[in-house]
Coordinates of C-alpha atoms in Angstrom, one line a residue:
X171 CA -122.2 98.9 -72.9
X172 CA -119.3 96.5 -72.8
X173 CA -118.7 95.2 -69.3
X174 CA -115.4 95.9 -67.6
X175 CA -115.2 92.3 -66.5
X176 CA -115.0 91.3 -70.2
X177 CA -111.9 93.4 -71.0
X178 CA -109.3 95.6 -69.4
X179 CA -110.6 98.7 -67.8
X180 CA -110.7 101.4 -70.5
X181 CA -109.6 98.9 -73.1
X182 CA -111.0 98.9 -76.6
X183 CA -114.7 98.3 -76.9
X184 CA -115.0 97.9 -80.7
X185 CA -118.0 98.1 -82.9
X186 CA -117.5 96.1 -86.1
X187 CA -119.6 97.8 -88.7
X188 CA -122.9 95.7 -88.4
X189 CA -125.8 94.8 -90.6
X190 CA -128.5 95.9 -88.1
X191 CA -131.7 94.6 -89.6
X192 CA -133.0 92.3 -92.3
X193 CA -136.5 93.9 -92.4
X194 CA -137.3 96.9 -94.7
X195 CA -139.2 99.6 -92.8
X196 CA -138.2 98.2 -89.4
X197 CA -136.7 100.8 -87.1
X198 CA -132.9 100.4 -86.8
X199 CA -132.0 100.6 -83.1
X200 CA -129.4 103.2 -82.0
X201 CA -129.0 106.6 -80.4
X202 CA -130.2 108.6 -83.4
X203 CA -133.5 108.9 -85.3
X204 CA -132.9 106.9 -88.4
X205 CA -134.5 109.7 -90.5
X206 CA -131.9 112.1 -89.2
X207 CA -129.1 109.9 -90.3
X208 CA -130.2 110.2 -93.9
X209 CA -129.5 114.0 -93.7
X210 CA -126.6 113.7 -91.3
X211 CA -126.1 114.1 -87.5
X212 CA -123.3 116.3 -86.0
X213 CA -121.4 115.5 -82.9
X214 CA -118.9 117.8 -81.2
X215 CA -115.5 116.3 -80.6
X216 CA -111.8 117.1 -80.3
X217 CA -109.5 115.8 -83.0
X218 CA -106.2 114.4 -81.6
X219 CA -104.6 113.2 -84.8
X220 CA -104.3 110.5 -87.5
X221 CA -102.0 107.7 -88.3
X222 CA -101.7 105.1 -91.0
X223 CA -101.5 101.3 -90.6
X224 CA -101.1 98.5 -93.2
X225 CA -103.7 95.7 -92.7
X226 CA -105.4 92.8 -94.4
X227 CA -108.9 93.6 -95.5
X228 CA -110.7 91.5 -92.9
X229 CA -108.5 90.6 -90.0
X230 CA -110.0 89.0 -86.9
X231 CA -111.7 91.4 -84.5
X232 CA -108.9 90.9 -82.0
X233 CA -106.4 92.3 -84.6
X234 CA -108.7 95.3 -85.4
X235 CA -109.0 96.1 -81.7
X236 CA -105.2 95.9 -81.3
X237 CA -104.8 98.2 -84.3
X238 CA -107.2 100.7 -82.7
X239 CA -105.2 100.7 -79.5
X240 CA -102.0 101.1 -81.5
X241 CA -103.4 104.1 -83.2
X242 CA -104.3 105.7 -79.8
X243 CA -100.8 104.8 -78.4
X244 CA -99.1 106.6 -81.4
X245 CA -101.3 109.7 -81.2
X246 CA -102.1 110.2 -77.5
X247 CA -99.5 112.4 -75.7
X248 CA -97.7 110.6 -72.8
X249 CA -99.2 111.0 -69.3
X250 CA -98.4 114.4 -67.9
X251 CA -97.8 116.1 -71.3
X252 CA -100.3 118.4 -72.9
X253 CA -102.3 116.9 -75.7
X254 CA -102.7 119.0 -78.9
X255 CA -106.4 119.0 -79.8
X256 CA -108.6 120.7 -82.4
X257 CA -112.3 121.4 -81.9
X258 CA -114.2 119.6 -84.7
X259 CA -117.7 118.6 -85.7
X260 CA -118.1 114.9 -86.7
X261 CA -120.8 114.6 -89.4
X262 CA -122.3 111.1 -89.6
X263 CA -124.8 110.1 -92.3
X264 CA -125.8 107.0 -94.3
X265 CA -123.6 108.2 -97.1
X266 CA -120.5 109.8 -95.6
X267 CA -118.5 110.6 -92.5
X268 CA -116.9 114.1 -92.5
X269 CA -114.7 115.9 -90.0
X270 CA -115.3 119.6 -90.1
X271 CA -113.4 122.4 -88.3
X272 CA -115.7 123.7 -85.6
X273 CA -115.3 127.4 -86.4
X274 CA -115.2 127.6 -90.3
X275 CA -117.0 124.2 -91.0
X276 CA -114.3 123.4 -93.6
X277 CA -114.0 119.6 -94.4
X278 CA -110.7 118.3 -92.9
X279 CA -111.6 114.7 -93.9
X280 CA -114.4 113.2 -95.9
X281 CA -114.9 109.4 -96.1
X282 CA -117.6 107.4 -97.9
X283 CA -119.4 105.3 -95.3
X284 CA -118.5 102.1 -97.3
X285 CA -114.8 102.8 -96.7
X286 CA -115.2 102.7 -92.9
X287 CA -113.9 99.4 -91.7
X288 CA -114.0 99.7 -87.9
X289 CA -115.1 102.0 -85.1
X290 CA -113.9 101.6 -81.6
X291 CA -114.6 103.6 -78.4
X292 CA -111.8 103.4 -75.9
X293 CA -112.9 105.2 -72.8
X294 CA -113.6 108.8 -74.0
X295 CA -111.7 108.2 -77.3
X296 CA -113.2 107.3 -80.6
X297 CA -111.0 105.6 -83.3
X298 CA -112.3 105.7 -86.8
X299 CA -110.5 103.4 -89.3
X300 CA -111.0 103.9 -93.1
X301 CA -109.5 102.1 -96.1
X302 CA -107.5 104.2 -98.5
X303 CA -107.7 103.9 -102.2
X304 CA -106.9 100.6 -104.0
X305 CA -105.2 97.8 -102.1
X306 CA -101.4 97.5 -102.5
X307 CA -99.9 94.0 -103.1
X308 CA -97.5 92.9 -100.5
X309 CA -94.1 91.8 -101.8
X310 CA -93.9 89.3 -99.0
X311 CA -97.3 87.7 -99.3
X312 CA -98.5 87.8 -102.9
X313 CA -101.7 86.0 -102.0
X314 CA -102.9 88.5 -99.4
X315 CA -103.7 92.0 -100.4
X316 CA -102.8 94.6 -97.9
X317 CA -104.7 97.9 -97.4
X318 CA -103.6 101.2 -96.1
X319 CA -105.8 102.1 -93.2
X320 CA -106.1 105.7 -92.0
X321 CA -106.9 105.9 -88.3
X322 CA -108.4 109.1 -86.9
X323 CA -108.5 109.5 -83.1
X324 CA -111.0 111.8 -81.4
X325 CA -111.9 112.7 -77.8
X326 CA -115.5 113.1 -76.7
X327 CA -117.6 112.6 -73.6
X328 CA -120.0 110.9 -76.0
X329 CA -117.5 108.5 -77.5
X330 CA -119.7 105.5 -77.1
X331 CA -122.8 107.2 -78.6
X332 CA -120.7 108.4 -81.6
X333 CA -119.5 104.8 -82.2
X334 CA -123.1 103.5 -81.9
X335 CA -124.4 106.2 -84.2
X336 CA -121.9 105.2 -86.9
X337 CA -122.9 101.6 -86.5
X338 CA -126.6 102.6 -86.8
X339 CA -125.8 104.6 -90.0
X340 CA -124.7 101.3 -91.6
X341 CA -128.0 99.6 -90.5
X342 CA -130.1 102.4 -92.0
X343 CA -128.0 102.4 -95.2
X344 CA -128.6 98.6 -95.5
X345 CA -132.3 99.1 -95.0
X346 CA -132.4 101.9 -97.7
X347 CA -130.3 99.7 -100.0
X348 CA -133.1 97.0 -99.9
X349 CA -135.9 99.6 -100.4
X350 CA -134.2 101.5 -103.2
X351 CA -133.5 98.3 -105.1
X352 CA -136.9 96.7 -104.3
X353 CA -135.0 93.7 -103.0
X354 CA -136.6 91.1 -100.8
X355 CA -134.1 90.4 -97.9
X356 CA -134.3 86.7 -98.8
X357 CA -133.0 87.4 -102.3
X358 CA -129.8 89.1 -101.0
X359 CA -127.4 86.8 -99.4
X360 CA -125.4 88.3 -96.5
X361 CA -122.2 87.5 -98.6
X362 CA -123.4 89.7 -101.5
X363 CA -124.3 92.6 -99.2
X364 CA -121.2 92.1 -97.3
X365 CA -119.2 92.6 -100.5
X366 CA -121.4 95.5 -101.6
X367 CA -120.6 97.4 -98.4
X368 CA -117.1 95.9 -98.1
X369 CA -118.2 94.8 -94.7
X370 CA -116.5 92.6 -92.2
X371 CA -116.8 88.9 -91.4
X372 CA -120.4 88.1 -90.4
X373 CA -121.8 87.1 -87.1
X374 CA -121.6 83.3 -87.1
X375 CA -124.4 81.7 -89.2
X376 CA -127.2 83.8 -87.8
X377 CA -127.4 86.2 -90.8
X378 CA -127.4 83.4 -93.3
X379 CA -130.2 81.7 -91.3
X380 CA -132.4 84.8 -91.3
X381 CA -132.0 85.4 -95.0
X382 CA -133.0 81.9 -96.2
X383 CA -136.5 81.9 -97.6
X384 CA -137.3 78.4 -96.2
X385 CA -136.8 79.7 -92.6
X386 CA -139.1 82.7 -93.0
X387 CA -142.9 82.2 -93.4
X388 CA -146.3 83.6 -92.7
X389 CA -148.5 81.7 -90.3
X390 CA -152.3 82.2 -90.6
X391 CA -154.2 81.3 -87.4
X392 CA -158.0 81.3 -87.1
X393 CA -159.5 81.6 -83.6
X394 CA -162.6 82.6 -81.7
X395 CA -163.2 86.2 -80.8
X396 CA -162.1 86.7 -77.2
X397 CA -159.8 83.7 -77.3
X398 CA -156.1 84.3 -76.6
X399 CA -153.5 83.2 -79.1
X400 CA -151.9 80.9 -76.6
X401 CA -148.1 81.8 -76.8
X402 CA -145.6 82.8 -74.2
X403 CA -142.8 85.1 -75.5
X404 CA -139.3 86.1 -74.2
X405 CA -136.6 88.4 -75.5
X406 CA -134.1 87.1 -78.0
X407 CA -131.2 88.4 -75.9
X408 CA -129.0 91.5 -76.3
X409 CA -126.5 91.1 -79.0
X410 CA -128.9 89.2 -81.3
X411 CA -128.5 90.4 -84.9
X412 CA -132.3 90.7 -85.2
X413 CA -133.7 91.8 -81.8
X414 CA -137.3 90.5 -81.4
X415 CA -139.3 88.1 -79.3
X416 CA -139.0 84.3 -79.2
X417 CA -141.8 81.8 -78.6
X418 CA -140.9 80.2 -75.3
X419 CA -144.1 78.1 -74.8
X420 CA -147.3 77.1 -76.5
X421 CA -150.6 76.7 -74.6
X422 CA -151.9 73.1 -74.9
X423 CA -154.9 73.2 -77.2
X424 CA -154.6 76.9 -77.9
X425 CA -155.0 78.4 -81.4
X426 CA -151.2 78.7 -81.9
X427 CA -150.6 75.1 -81.0
X428 CA -153.6 73.9 -83.1
X429 CA -152.1 75.6 -86.2
X430 CA -149.2 73.1 -86.1
X431 CA -147.0 75.8 -87.7
X432 CA -145.2 77.2 -84.6
X433 CA -142.4 75.8 -82.5
X434 CA -140.6 76.9 -79.3
X435 CA -137.6 79.0 -80.4
X436 CA -139.4 80.6 -83.4
X437 CA -138.7 84.4 -83.8
X438 CA -141.8 86.6 -84.2
X439 CA -141.0 89.3 -86.9
X440 CA -144.5 90.9 -87.2
X441 CA -148.1 90.5 -86.2
X442 CA -150.8 91.4 -88.7
X443 CA -148.2 93.6 -90.5
X444 CA -146.9 95.3 -87.3
X445 CA -143.2 94.8 -87.0
X446 CA -141.9 93.6 -83.6
X447 CA -138.2 94.0 -84.4
X448 CA -136.4 96.3 -82.0
X449 CA -139.4 96.7 -79.7
X450 CA -139.2 96.2 -75.9
X451 CA -140.7 92.9 -74.6
X452 CA -143.6 94.7 -72.9
X453 CA -144.6 96.4 -76.1
X454 CA -144.5 93.1 -78.0
X455 CA -146.7 91.5 -75.3
X456 CA -149.2 94.3 -75.5
X457 CA -149.5 94.0 -79.3
X458 CA -150.0 90.2 -79.0
X459 CA -152.5 90.6 -76.2
X460 CA -154.6 92.9 -78.4
X461 CA -155.1 89.9 -80.8
X462 CA -157.6 88.5 -78.4
X463 CA -160.3 90.5 -80.2
X464 CA -159.4 89.2 -83.6
X465 CA -160.7 86.1 -85.4
X466 CA -157.8 85.8 -87.9
X467 CA -154.1 86.5 -87.1
X468 CA -151.1 86.5 -89.5
X469 CA -147.7 86.0 -87.9
X470 CA -144.5 86.4 -89.8
X471 CA -141.9 84.2 -88.2
X472 CA -138.3 83.0 -88.7
X473 CA -138.1 79.3 -87.7
X474 CA -135.3 78.8 -85.2
X475 CA -134.3 75.9 -83.0
X476 CA -134.9 76.7 -79.3
X477 CA -131.2 76.0 -78.6
X478 CA -128.6 78.4 -80.3
X479 CA -125.1 77.2 -81.0
X480 CA -122.4 79.9 -80.8
X481 CA -119.0 79.1 -82.2
X482 CA -116.2 81.2 -80.7
X483 CA -112.9 81.1 -82.5
X484 CA -110.3 81.6 -79.8
X485 CA -106.7 81.0 -81.0
X486 CA -105.2 81.1 -77.6
X487 CA -106.3 81.4 -73.9
X488 CA -104.7 84.9 -73.7
X489 CA -107.7 86.1 -75.9
X490 CA -110.4 87.2 -73.5
X491 CA -113.7 85.5 -74.3
X492 CA -115.4 88.8 -73.7
X493 CA -118.5 87.8 -71.7
X494 CA -119.5 87.3 -68.0
X495 CA -121.4 84.4 -66.6
X496 CA -123.5 84.3 -63.4
X497 CA -125.1 81.0 -62.3
X498 CA -124.8 79.6 -65.9
X499 CA -126.5 82.7 -67.4
X500 CA -124.6 85.2 -69.7
X501 CA -125.0 88.5 -67.9
X502 CA -122.8 90.9 -70.0
X503 CA -121.0 90.9 -73.3
X504 CA -118.2 92.9 -74.7
X505 CA -119.3 94.6 -77.9
X506 CA -117.3 93.5 -80.9
X507 CA -115.5 90.8 -79.0
X508 CA -114.9 87.2 -80.2
X509 CA -117.9 86.0 -78.2
X510 CA -120.4 88.5 -79.7
X511 CA -119.2 87.7 -83.2
X512 CA -119.5 84.0 -82.4
X513 CA -123.2 84.4 -81.5
X514 CA -123.2 84.6 -77.7
X515 CA -126.3 86.5 -76.3
X516 CA -126.9 88.3 -73.1
X517 CA -129.7 86.7 -71.0
X518 CA -129.1 83.2 -72.4
X519 CA -128.4 80.2 -70.3
X520 CA -125.4 78.0 -71.2
X521 CA -126.6 74.4 -71.9
X522 CA -123.5 72.8 -73.3
X523 CA -119.8 73.6 -73.8
X524 CA -118.0 71.5 -76.5
X525 CA -120.6 68.8 -76.3
X526 CA -120.5 68.6 -72.4
X527 CA -123.7 69.4 -70.6
X528 CA -123.3 72.1 -67.9
X529 CA -126.9 72.3 -66.8
X530 CA -126.1 70.9 -63.4
X531 CA -122.5 72.1 -63.3
X532 CA -121.4 74.5 -60.5
X533 CA -120.6 78.1 -61.4
X534 CA -116.8 77.7 -60.6
X535 CA -116.6 74.6 -62.9
X536 CA -118.3 76.4 -65.8
X537 CA -115.8 79.3 -65.5
X538 CA -112.9 76.8 -65.4
X539 CA -114.1 75.0 -68.6
X540 CA -114.6 78.4 -70.4
X541 CA -111.2 79.7 -69.2
X542 CA -109.4 76.7 -70.5
X543 CA -111.3 76.3 -73.8
X544 CA -109.3 77.3 -77.0
X545 CA -109.5 76.9 -80.8
X546 CA -113.2 76.5 -81.8
X547 CA -115.4 76.7 -78.7
X548 CA -118.9 75.4 -79.3
X549 CA -121.4 76.7 -76.8
X550 CA -125.1 75.8 -76.8
X551 CA -127.5 78.3 -75.2
X552 CA -131.1 79.3 -74.9
X553 CA -132.9 82.3 -73.4
X554 CA -132.8 81.8 -69.6
X555 CA -136.5 82.6 -69.4
X556 CA -137.3 79.8 -71.9
X557 CA -135.1 77.4 -69.9
X558 CA -137.0 78.3 -66.7
X559 CA -140.3 77.7 -68.4
X560 CA -139.3 74.4 -69.9
X561 CA -137.9 73.1 -66.6
X562 CA -141.0 74.1 -64.6
X563 CA -139.2 76.8 -62.6
X564 CA -141.6 79.4 -63.8
X565 CA -145.2 79.3 -65.0
X566 CA -145.8 80.7 -68.5
X567 CA -147.9 83.8 -69.0
X568 CA -149.9 83.0 -72.1
X569 CA -151.0 85.8 -74.4

């Protein structure tokens, strides 16, 4: 959930429609069973109303969030006045999103999933933004096409779950798109799929990195029966586009190090064909631990540097960065904010800000540097647990 320290209390916590996973057959994380989303899942809600906005196709997240708030302000009754509401069922699937009357099940609205541009949950409200028909050319700016956006506002105690479910539907749709077309993820650039789904600006360079064939490889390791693999793993950090474990250390002289194919920072995608994507750290550790009894192991990895560079585009200091820091470690992140889209990850330690090392910098000074930083903010981070292992603050548990 988006932390209150990262935005105003009850302010928009937006979910830019994401590409959830680059692995076919991997489970797409979210509140629903992915199989159920193929047929459709229904949520009860109260429909407050709809309004129309004119917008560029892919404005910055901050603009989308402001639009969502504007839609709420237009539709929500002033404080103290009664709010007209209609009981509805929200039907969410990998194909469409429908709004049905609760009693007669008639379709009040029916949107193809590809036309949904943005979902935001603001407290107990859900704002659903969809593009309408073909773009209209603006008389003022001939170069920029403007789209009519229809914004629907709903009230539900499950607002956050509904927003997450719609985001999950996109992830499942992407997975099915790969499977149906027998496409290897490496052969489909994020830009192509982004256009295919009319999606939003991508998360920094991470998607491109994961889809490049030269970064993805199978590593074959031979070892003695009863010998451990000799790796220590940590979580990639919440907010990562591909949640899995990261190699944090290699045991000197162990089978993994002897292979010469693995480096600290590499992401483990699968072990002997078992996907680790989306699994909790403890589950991944158990799977790796079981390899002790094997003599041959195949790891599918994405080669990544141990230090991640996030680039946050912050036009002005009035834009909230959208994350919280405690003792140099990112402890919470606002979903859909400029920091998440720039590549900031929960559980990572900040190493550098705009080329300046902050490893030995007091907490207050780090906050001051971040508060004053504008334009393009370059932040180098690594998983805090990796940092503690590399600096000798913790002893690695080799698997």
